[in-house]
Amino acid sequence: MTHVMNTYARLPVAFERGEGVWLWDAAGKRYLDAVAGIAVCGLGHSHPRFVAALREQAGRLVHTSNLYGITLQERLADRLAALSGMENVFFCNSGCEANEAAIKLARLYGHEREIESPAIVVMEKAFHGRTIATLSATGSRKVQAGFEPLVTGFVRVPFDDLAAVKRVAESNRNVVAVLVELLQGEGGVNVCHEGYLRGLREICEAHGWLLMLDEVQSGMGRTGRWFAFQHAGVLPDVMPLAKGLGNGVPIGACVAAGPAAKLFKPGGHGSTFGGNPFACAAALATLAIIEEERLMENAVVLGDYLRGEFARRLAASKGVREIRGRGLMIGIELDYPCGELVTQALELGLLVNVTVDNVVRLLPPLVMRREEADELLATLVPLITAFLERQSAPQPAMQSA
Ligand SMILES: *Cc1c(COP(=O)(O)O)cnc(C)c1O
């Protein structure tokens, strides 16, 4: 019996090493990784420059705590501010913590404006994490069930529906912020319409709300820009980051601009590990490599290619509802629950993910090459085609007695 708590229905494989988009298990079998540790390992596995940066920092200094100055943390904050056009950064260790910081900022902001019970608008199908506050913000009963009482102070509306947000603005004087993923990840790779972010920004301006964009999954180059909001040319007030930021070394960040950037005072928030020298060296190396190897450009070209090829090769299959996403965050929505595709792909040496039961989700490393994308297509397309044929085939007639 394992002594690990039973929180994950794990696939029957464990990996021993990796290189680029490839992973190997203990038996030496090779797998093409189109999950990248859930949008974490943008540089792929064992990137030589990344490994060298970790080695160097591990031999120099790993942790000192935030009781002291941390030069690398300041450097990383400078970089994130420059890349985002925002101002200040709080460092933590994960996506849920980055969202917790955002929620705390929104509440502080509300109290400063003498709103005693500040509320945050959140979305249906949203995912913000597994802590008590972030699971309360999450729009999934599966994530919340069993953990009641939930944290109050969230108002839920449908995703990509500006009218619904406006209705809240007219009726609820306690709202101080909107928290939204521009591209919902866990919720099924759901994209919003062209004017959505601009519309949210206008509503936030009109009512003095903070616009908080959870870019934990969509950030760090995955959609082809550093942050997904940059496609829309609208600046958020608060932006939680994590996943791809440290390429697998745990680090999260809550980036803020304007009034939100100045709200925390000493003692107001903290983290023992947050932004330690090792994690910051990992993130600085990740940023440098994404930039110098032009990985965002690759994400655009390869993402367009993959979505186009899936659309073309699956055009004749009945049961493909939509192929969507941006850059290397790709969802293929089918008409049927398709979790079995994950194990079928695994047997063929391909790692893919299925979310909300019927969306095949691909989050490959940003370093993926065209030949590797072709291998992904060559394995996955026939699996999906065969799966859909089985679904639409007439069921065998019942044996009559
Ligand atoms: C994964 C994810 C989180 C939670 O991150 P953890 O590091 O698992 O706590 C929060 N928001 C979004 C959008 C995510 O994809």
Coordinates of C-alpha atoms and ligand atoms in Angstrom, one line a residue:
M1 CA 0.0 0.0 0.0
T2 CA 1.2 3.5 -0.8
H3 CA 1.5 6.0 2.0
V4 CA 0.7 8.8 -0.4
M5 CA -2.8 10.4 0.2
N6 CA -5.3 9.4 -2.4
T7 CA -5.9 12.7 -4.1
Y8 CA -5.2 11.7 -7.7
A9 CA -6.4 8.9 -9.9
R10 CA -2.9 8.5 -11.3
L11 CA -2.1 6.9 -14.7
P12 CA -0.1 3.7 -14.4
V13 CA 3.3 5.2 -15.4
A14 CA 6.2 6.9 -13.6
F15 CA 8.9 8.8 -15.5
E16 CA 12.6 8.5 -14.8
R17 CA 14.0 11.2 -17.1
G18 CA 13.2 13.7 -19.8
E19 CA 14.7 15.6 -22.6
G20 CA 12.9 18.3 -24.6
V21 CA 9.4 17.1 -25.4
W22 CA 10.3 13.5 -24.5
L23 CA 10.0 11.5 -21.3
W24 CA 11.2 7.9 -20.5
D25 CA 9.7 5.5 -18.0
A26 CA 11.7 2.9 -15.9
A27 CA 11.4 0.3 -18.7
G28 CA 13.0 2.7 -21.2
K29 CA 9.7 3.4 -23.1
R30 CA 9.6 6.8 -24.6
Y31 CA 6.6 9.2 -24.5
L32 CA 5.9 12.4 -26.4
D33 CA 4.8 14.9 -23.7
A34 CA 1.9 17.1 -24.8
V35 CA 0.9 18.0 -21.3
A36 CA 4.2 19.5 -20.0
G37 CA 3.4 19.0 -16.4
I38 CA 0.1 20.8 -16.9
A39 CA 1.4 23.9 -18.8
V40 CA 4.5 24.1 -16.5
C41 CA 7.5 22.9 -18.5
G42 CA 7.5 25.4 -21.3
L43 CA 11.2 24.8 -21.9
G44 CA 10.6 21.1 -22.0
H45 CA 12.6 18.7 -19.8
S46 CA 16.3 19.0 -18.9
H47 CA 16.8 22.1 -21.0
P48 CA 20.7 22.5 -20.8
R49 CA 20.7 26.2 -20.1
F50 CA 18.0 25.8 -17.5
V51 CA 19.8 22.9 -15.8
A52 CA 23.0 24.9 -15.7
A53 CA 21.3 27.9 -14.1
L54 CA 19.7 25.6 -11.4
R55 CA 23.1 23.9 -10.7
E56 CA 24.8 27.2 -10.4
Q57 CA 22.2 28.7 -8.0
A58 CA 22.0 25.5 -6.0
G59 CA 25.7 25.7 -5.3
R60 CA 25.5 29.3 -4.4
L61 CA 22.4 30.0 -2.3
V62 CA 18.9 28.3 -2.1
H63 CA 16.9 30.0 0.7
T64 CA 17.3 32.8 3.2
S65 CA 13.6 33.9 3.8
N66 CA 11.9 37.3 3.2
L67 CA 13.3 38.6 6.5
Y68 CA 16.2 39.8 4.3
G69 CA 16.7 41.4 0.9
I70 CA 16.8 39.0 -2.0
T71 CA 18.6 40.4 -5.0
L72 CA 17.3 37.8 -7.5
Q73 CA 13.7 38.4 -6.3
E74 CA 14.1 42.1 -7.1
R75 CA 15.6 41.3 -10.5
L76 CA 12.6 39.0 -11.3
A77 CA 10.1 41.6 -10.1
D78 CA 11.8 44.2 -12.4
R79 CA 11.6 41.7 -15.3
L80 CA 7.9 40.8 -14.7
A81 CA 7.0 44.5 -14.4
A82 CA 8.8 45.4 -17.6
L83 CA 7.2 42.4 -19.5
S84 CA 3.7 43.1 -18.3
G85 CA 3.7 46.9 -18.1
M86 CA 2.6 46.5 -14.4
E87 CA 4.3 47.7 -11.2
N88 CA 4.8 45.4 -8.2
V89 CA 5.0 41.7 -7.5
F90 CA 4.3 39.5 -4.5
F91 CA 6.1 36.1 -4.7
C92 CA 4.6 32.8 -3.5
N93 CA 4.9 29.2 -4.6
S94 CA 1.9 28.2 -6.6
G95 CA -1.1 29.3 -8.5
C96 CA -3.7 29.1 -5.7
E97 CA -1.4 31.2 -3.5
A98 CA -1.1 33.8 -6.3
N99 CA -4.9 33.9 -6.4
E100 CA -5.1 34.1 -2.6
A101 CA -2.9 37.2 -2.8
A102 CA -5.2 38.6 -5.4
I103 CA -8.3 37.9 -3.3
K104 CA -6.7 39.5 -0.3
L105 CA -5.7 42.6 -2.4
A106 CA -9.3 42.9 -3.6
R107 CA -10.6 42.8 0.0
L108 CA -8.1 45.3 1.2
Y109 CA -9.0 47.6 -1.7
G110 CA -12.7 47.2 -0.7
H111 CA -12.1 48.0 3.0
E112 CA -10.1 51.1 2.0
R113 CA -13.2 52.2 0.2
E114 CA -15.2 51.5 3.3
I115 CA -17.0 48.5 1.8
E116 CA -17.4 46.2 4.8
S117 CA -18.2 43.1 3.0
P118 CA -16.4 43.3 -0.3
A119 CA -17.3 40.9 -3.1
I120 CA -15.5 39.6 -6.2
V121 CA -17.2 38.7 -9.5
V122 CA -16.1 35.2 -10.6
M123 CA -17.0 33.0 -13.6
E124 CA -18.8 29.7 -14.2
K125 CA -16.4 27.0 -15.2
A126 CA -13.5 29.0 -13.6
F127 CA -10.6 27.3 -11.9
H128 CA -8.5 29.2 -9.4
G129 CA -7.1 26.5 -7.1
R130 CA -7.7 24.1 -4.2
T131 CA -7.3 26.2 -1.1
I132 CA -10.5 27.1 0.7
A133 CA -10.8 30.6 -0.7
T134 CA -9.7 29.7 -4.3
L135 CA -12.0 26.6 -4.4
S136 CA -14.8 28.9 -3.4
A137 CA -13.9 31.2 -6.3
T138 CA -13.7 28.2 -8.6
G139 CA -16.8 27.4 -10.7
S140 CA -17.0 23.7 -10.3
R141 CA -19.1 21.8 -7.9
K142 CA -16.7 18.8 -8.1
V143 CA -13.9 21.0 -6.7
Q144 CA -16.1 22.4 -3.9
A145 CA -18.2 19.4 -2.8
G146 CA -17.4 18.2 0.7
F147 CA -15.5 21.3 1.7
E148 CA -18.4 23.5 2.7
P149 CA -18.8 26.0 4.3
L150 CA -17.3 27.9 1.3
V151 CA -15.7 31.3 1.7
T152 CA -18.3 34.0 1.0
G153 CA -17.8 37.2 -1.0
F154 CA -18.0 35.7 -4.5
V155 CA -20.7 36.5 -7.1
R156 CA -20.8 34.1 -10.0
V157 CA -21.7 35.0 -13.6
P158 CA -21.5 33.1 -16.9
F159 CA -18.1 33.4 -18.7
D160 CA -17.8 35.7 -21.7
D161 CA -21.1 37.4 -20.9
L162 CA -20.6 41.2 -20.4
A163 CA -24.3 41.8 -19.9
A164 CA -24.2 39.5 -16.8
V165 CA -21.4 41.5 -15.3
K166 CA -23.2 44.7 -16.0
R167 CA -26.3 43.4 -14.2
V168 CA -24.2 42.6 -11.1
A169 CA -22.8 46.2 -11.3
E170 CA -26.3 47.6 -11.2
S171 CA -27.5 45.5 -8.3
N172 CA -24.5 44.8 -6.0
R173 CA -22.8 47.7 -4.3
N174 CA -20.3 45.4 -2.5
V175 CA -18.4 44.3 -5.6
V176 CA -14.8 45.5 -5.7
A177 CA -13.2 43.3 -8.4
V178 CA -13.6 40.8 -11.2
L179 CA -11.4 37.7 -11.2
V180 CA -11.3 35.9 -14.6
E181 CA -9.2 33.6 -16.8
L182 CA -9.1 35.0 -20.3
L183 CA -8.7 31.5 -21.5
Q184 CA -10.3 29.0 -19.1
G185 CA -7.9 26.1 -18.8
E186 CA -9.4 23.4 -16.5
G187 CA -12.9 24.6 -17.5
G188 CA -12.3 23.2 -21.1
V189 CA -10.0 25.7 -22.9
N190 CA -12.8 28.2 -23.3
V191 CA -12.0 31.3 -25.2
C192 CA -13.8 34.6 -24.9
H193 CA -15.0 36.9 -27.7
E194 CA -12.8 39.6 -29.1
G195 CA -14.2 42.6 -27.1
Y196 CA -14.7 40.8 -23.8
L197 CA -11.6 42.1 -22.0
R198 CA -12.0 45.6 -23.2
G199 CA -15.7 45.4 -22.1
L200 CA -14.6 44.2 -18.6
R201 CA -12.0 46.9 -18.4
E202 CA -14.7 49.5 -19.1
I203 CA -17.1 48.1 -16.5
C204 CA -14.2 48.1 -13.9
E205 CA -13.3 51.7 -14.7
A206 CA -16.9 52.8 -14.5
H207 CA -17.4 51.2 -11.1
G208 CA -13.9 51.5 -9.6
W209 CA -13.4 47.7 -9.6
L210 CA -10.1 45.9 -9.9
L211 CA -9.7 43.8 -13.0
M212 CA -7.9 40.6 -11.9
L213 CA -6.7 38.2 -14.7
D214 CA -5.8 34.7 -13.5
E215 CA -2.9 34.0 -16.0
V216 CA -1.6 31.0 -14.0
Q217 CA -2.1 28.7 -17.0
S218 CA -2.3 31.2 -19.9
G219 CA 0.7 33.2 -19.0
M220 CA 4.5 32.8 -19.6
G221 CA 4.3 32.6 -23.4
R222 CA 1.9 29.8 -23.7
T223 CA -0.6 31.7 -25.9
G224 CA 2.1 33.3 -28.0
R225 CA 2.5 36.5 -25.9
W226 CA 4.0 36.7 -22.4
F227 CA 0.5 37.1 -21.1
A228 CA -2.9 36.4 -22.8
F229 CA -4.2 39.9 -22.0
Q230 CA -1.5 41.3 -24.3
H231 CA -3.5 40.0 -27.3
A232 CA -6.3 42.4 -26.3
G233 CA -4.1 45.3 -25.5
V234 CA -5.8 46.0 -22.1
L235 CA -4.0 46.2 -18.8
P236 CA -5.2 44.3 -15.7
D237 CA -4.8 45.7 -12.2
V238 CA -3.9 42.3 -10.7
M239 CA -2.4 39.2 -12.4
P240 CA -1.8 35.9 -10.6
L241 CA 1.0 33.8 -12.3
A242 CA 2.5 30.4 -11.6
K243 CA 2.7 27.2 -13.7
G244 CA 5.1 28.1 -16.5
L245 CA 7.0 30.8 -14.5
G246 CA 9.7 28.5 -13.0
N247 CA 9.5 25.7 -15.6
G248 CA 8.8 23.2 -12.8
V249 CA 10.6 24.8 -9.9
P250 CA 7.6 25.9 -7.8
I251 CA 7.1 29.7 -7.9
G252 CA 4.0 31.8 -8.1
A253 CA 3.6 35.6 -8.4
C254 CA 0.8 38.1 -8.0
V255 CA 1.6 41.1 -10.2
A256 CA -0.2 44.4 -9.6
A257 CA -0.6 47.8 -11.1
G258 CA -2.1 51.1 -10.0
P259 CA -3.8 51.3 -6.6
A260 CA -3.6 47.5 -6.1
A261 CA 0.2 47.7 -6.3
K262 CA 0.5 49.7 -3.1
L263 CA -2.1 48.0 -0.9
F264 CA 0.0 45.5 1.0
K265 CA 2.1 46.9 3.9
P266 CA 4.6 45.0 6.0
G267 CA 2.8 42.3 8.0
G268 CA -0.2 42.2 5.6
H269 CA 0.9 39.2 3.7
G270 CA 3.8 36.8 3.5
S271 CA 5.4 33.5 2.5
T272 CA 8.3 31.6 4.0
F273 CA 9.5 30.2 0.7
G274 CA 8.0 32.8 -1.7
G275 CA 10.6 34.2 -4.1
N276 CA 13.6 32.5 -2.7
P277 CA 16.9 32.7 -4.6
F278 CA 16.6 29.3 -6.1
A279 CA 13.0 29.7 -7.4
C280 CA 13.9 33.2 -8.7
A281 CA 17.0 32.0 -10.5
A282 CA 14.8 29.3 -12.2
A283 CA 12.2 31.9 -13.3
L284 CA 14.9 34.4 -14.5
A285 CA 16.5 31.6 -16.6
T286 CA 13.0 30.5 -17.9
L287 CA 12.2 34.1 -19.0
A288 CA 15.6 34.5 -20.7
I289 CA 15.4 31.2 -22.6
I290 CA 11.8 31.9 -23.7
E291 CA 12.9 35.2 -25.1
E292 CA 16.2 34.2 -26.6
E293 CA 14.9 31.1 -28.2
R294 CA 11.9 32.9 -29.6
L295 CA 9.6 30.3 -28.0
M296 CA 6.5 32.6 -28.1
E297 CA 6.9 32.9 -31.9
N298 CA 7.1 29.1 -32.0
A299 CA 4.0 28.8 -29.9
V300 CA 2.0 31.0 -32.4
V301 CA 3.2 29.1 -35.5
L302 CA 3.0 25.6 -34.0
G303 CA -0.4 26.3 -32.3
D304 CA -1.9 27.6 -35.6
Y305 CA -0.4 24.6 -37.4
L306 CA -1.8 22.1 -34.9
R307 CA -5.3 23.6 -34.7
G308 CA -5.4 23.8 -38.5
E309 CA -4.2 20.2 -39.0
F310 CA -6.6 18.8 -36.4
A311 CA -9.5 20.7 -38.1
R312 CA -8.4 19.4 -41.5
R313 CA -7.8 15.8 -40.5
L314 CA -10.9 15.5 -38.3
A315 CA -13.2 17.3 -40.8
A316 CA -14.8 14.1 -41.9
S317 CA -15.4 12.8 -38.3
K318 CA -18.8 13.2 -36.8
G319 CA -18.7 14.2 -33.1
V320 CA -16.0 17.0 -33.1
R321 CA -17.8 19.9 -31.6
E322 CA -15.0 22.5 -31.7
I323 CA -11.2 22.9 -32.0
R324 CA -10.1 26.0 -30.1
G325 CA -7.4 27.7 -28.1
R326 CA -4.5 30.1 -28.6
G327 CA -0.9 29.3 -29.2
L328 CA 0.0 26.0 -27.5
M329 CA -3.1 25.9 -25.3
I330 CA -5.4 23.7 -27.4
G331 CA -8.8 22.1 -26.8
I332 CA -10.6 19.6 -28.9
E333 CA -14.2 19.3 -27.7
L334 CA -16.0 16.1 -28.6
D335 CA -19.7 15.2 -28.3
Y336 CA -18.8 12.4 -25.9
P337 CA -17.0 11.9 -22.6
C338 CA -13.5 10.8 -23.9
G339 CA -11.3 10.1 -20.8
E340 CA -10.4 6.7 -22.3
L341 CA -8.3 8.6 -25.0
V342 CA -5.8 9.4 -22.2
T343 CA -4.9 5.8 -21.5
Q344 CA -5.1 4.8 -25.2
A345 CA -2.6 7.6 -26.0
L346 CA -0.4 6.6 -23.1
E347 CA -0.1 3.0 -24.4
L348 CA 1.1 4.5 -27.7
G349 CA 3.6 6.7 -26.0
L350 CA 1.8 10.0 -26.0
L351 CA 0.7 12.1 -23.1
V352 CA -2.5 14.1 -23.5
N353 CA -5.0 15.4 -21.0
V354 CA -8.8 15.4 -21.0
T355 CA -10.6 18.0 -19.0
V356 CA -14.4 18.5 -18.2
D357 CA -14.9 14.9 -19.5
N358 CA -15.1 15.7 -23.2
V359 CA -12.3 18.2 -24.1
V360 CA -8.9 16.8 -25.2
R361 CA -6.5 19.4 -23.9
L362 CA -3.0 19.8 -25.3
L363 CA -0.4 21.9 -23.5
P364 CA 2.9 20.9 -25.1
P365 CA 6.3 22.4 -24.2
L366 CA 6.9 25.7 -26.1
V367 CA 10.1 24.1 -27.5
M368 CA 8.1 21.5 -29.5
R369 CA 9.3 21.3 -33.1
R370 CA 7.3 20.8 -36.3
E371 CA 8.4 17.1 -36.6
E372 CA 7.3 16.4 -33.0
A373 CA 4.0 18.1 -33.7
D374 CA 3.6 15.9 -36.7
E375 CA 4.2 12.8 -34.5
L376 CA 1.6 14.1 -32.1
L377 CA -0.9 14.5 -35.0
A378 CA 0.0 11.1 -36.4
T379 CA -0.8 9.4 -33.0
L380 CA -3.7 11.4 -31.8
V381 CA -5.8 11.9 -34.9
P382 CA -6.4 8.2 -35.6
L383 CA -7.2 7.6 -31.9
I384 CA -9.9 10.4 -31.9
T385 CA -11.2 9.2 -35.3
A386 CA -11.6 5.6 -34.1
F387 CA -13.1 6.7 -30.8
L388 CA -15.7 8.8 -32.6
E389 CA -16.5 5.9 -35.0
R390 CA -17.1 3.7 -32.0
Q391 CA -19.5 6.2 -30.5
S392 CA -21.6 6.7 -33.6
A393 CA -21.6 3.0 -34.6
P394 CA -25.0 1.3 -34.0
Q395 CA -24.8 -0.6 -30.7
P396 CA -24.9 -4.4 -31.0
A397 CA -28.5 -5.6 -30.8
M398 CA -29.6 -7.1 -27.5
Q399 CA -29.6 -10.9 -27.4
S400 CA -33.2 -12.0 -27.4
A401 CA -34.0 -15.0 -25.2
Ligands
LIG1 C1 -3.5 25.5 -12.1 C2 -4.3 26.7 -11.9 C3 -4.4 27.3 -10.7 C4 -3.9 26.6 -9.4 O1 -2.5 26.5 -9.4 P1 -1.8 25.6 -8.3 O2 -0.3 25.8 -8.6 O3 -2.2 24.2 -8.6 O4 -2.3 26.0 -7.0 C5 -5.0 28.5 -10.6 N1 -5.6 29.1 -11.7 C6 -5.5 28.6 -12.9 C7 -6.0 29.3 -14.1 C8 -4.8 27.4 -13.1 O5 -4.8 26.8 -14.3

